[in-house]
CSV table of C-alpha atoms in Angstrom, one decimal:
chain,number,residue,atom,x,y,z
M,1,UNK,CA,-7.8,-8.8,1.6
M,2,UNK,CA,-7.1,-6.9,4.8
M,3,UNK,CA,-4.9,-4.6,5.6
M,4,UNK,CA,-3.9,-2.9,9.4
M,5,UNK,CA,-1.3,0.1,9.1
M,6,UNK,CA,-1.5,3.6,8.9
M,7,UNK,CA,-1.1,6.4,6.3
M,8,UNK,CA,1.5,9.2,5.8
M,9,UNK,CA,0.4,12.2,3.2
M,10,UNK,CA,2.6,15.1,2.6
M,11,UNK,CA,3.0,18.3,0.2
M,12,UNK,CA,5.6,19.6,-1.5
M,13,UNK,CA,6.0,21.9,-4.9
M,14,UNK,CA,8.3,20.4,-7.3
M,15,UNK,CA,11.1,22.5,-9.5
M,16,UNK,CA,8.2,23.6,-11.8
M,17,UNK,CA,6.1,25.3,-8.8
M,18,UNK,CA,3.5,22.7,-8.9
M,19,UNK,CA,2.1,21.3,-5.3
M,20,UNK,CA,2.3,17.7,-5.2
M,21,UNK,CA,1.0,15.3,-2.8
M,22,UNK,CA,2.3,11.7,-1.2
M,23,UNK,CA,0.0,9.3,0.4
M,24,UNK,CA,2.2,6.2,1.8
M,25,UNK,CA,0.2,2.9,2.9
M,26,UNK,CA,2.1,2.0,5.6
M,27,UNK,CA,1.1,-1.8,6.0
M,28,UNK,CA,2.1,-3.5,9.6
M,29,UNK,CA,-0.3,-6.8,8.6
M,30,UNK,CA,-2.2,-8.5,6.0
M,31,UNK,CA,-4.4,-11.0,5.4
M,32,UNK,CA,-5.7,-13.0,2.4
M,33,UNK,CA,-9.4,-13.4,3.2
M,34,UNK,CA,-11.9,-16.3,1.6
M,35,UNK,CA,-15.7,-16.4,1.6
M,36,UNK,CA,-15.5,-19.2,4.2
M,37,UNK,CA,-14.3,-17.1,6.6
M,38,UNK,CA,-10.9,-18.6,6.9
M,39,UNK,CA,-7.4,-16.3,6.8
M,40,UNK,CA,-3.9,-16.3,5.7
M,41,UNK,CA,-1.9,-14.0,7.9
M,42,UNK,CA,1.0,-12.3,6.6
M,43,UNK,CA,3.6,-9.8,8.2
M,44,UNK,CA,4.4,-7.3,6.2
M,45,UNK,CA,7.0,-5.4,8.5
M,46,UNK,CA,6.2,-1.9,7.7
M,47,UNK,CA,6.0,-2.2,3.9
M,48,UNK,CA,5.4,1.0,2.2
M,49,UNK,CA,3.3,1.7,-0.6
M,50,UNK,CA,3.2,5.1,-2.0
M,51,UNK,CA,0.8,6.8,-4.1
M,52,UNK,CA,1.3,10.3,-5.8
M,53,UNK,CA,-1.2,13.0,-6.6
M,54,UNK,CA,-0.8,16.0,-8.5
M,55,UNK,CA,-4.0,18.6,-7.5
M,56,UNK,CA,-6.5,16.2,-9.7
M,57,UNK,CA,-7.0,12.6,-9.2
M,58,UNK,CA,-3.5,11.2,-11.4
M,59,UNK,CA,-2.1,8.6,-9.1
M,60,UNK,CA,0.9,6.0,-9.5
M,61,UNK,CA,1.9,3.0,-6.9
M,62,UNK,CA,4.9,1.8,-6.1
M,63,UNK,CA,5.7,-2.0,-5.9
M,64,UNK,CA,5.0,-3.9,-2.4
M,65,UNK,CA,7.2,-6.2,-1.2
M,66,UNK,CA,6.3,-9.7,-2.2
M,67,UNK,CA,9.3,-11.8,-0.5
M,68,UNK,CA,6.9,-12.9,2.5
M,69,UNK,CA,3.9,-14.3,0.6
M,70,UNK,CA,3.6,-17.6,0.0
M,71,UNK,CA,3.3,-18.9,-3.6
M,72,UNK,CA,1.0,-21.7,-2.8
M,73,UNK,CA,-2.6,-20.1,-3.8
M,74,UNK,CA,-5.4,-22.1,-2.4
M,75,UNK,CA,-7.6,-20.7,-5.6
């Protein structure tokens, strides 16, 4: 898979005083890659992925958008 975008992080201390961070994938295309060499472009139109991190390495995602993809997998 490859993905072109760009990433957003920010801070912020939540209600109980602990700093918190965001990193957002901010996806502008991607493509589904095989070991031929062959692609599958898709445009994503700025889908957003985010990922949050408190101090140590705990992380959650949220969902991408899967509307645009195309169900037919050639796998």
């Amino acid at each position: 898979m490859y993905v072109e975008g760009s990433l957003r992080t920010r801070k912020w201390t939540d209600k109980n005083n602990v700093e918190k961070y965001t990193t957002e994938i901010i996806a502008d295309e991607m493509q589904m890659l095989d070991g031929r060499g062959a692609t599958q472009s898709v445009d994503t139109a700025n889908t957003t992925a985010t990922t949050t991190t408190q101090k140590t390495a705990a992380a959650t995602t949220a969902p991408v958008n899967t509307q645009d993809f195309d169900d037919d997998i050639p796998f």
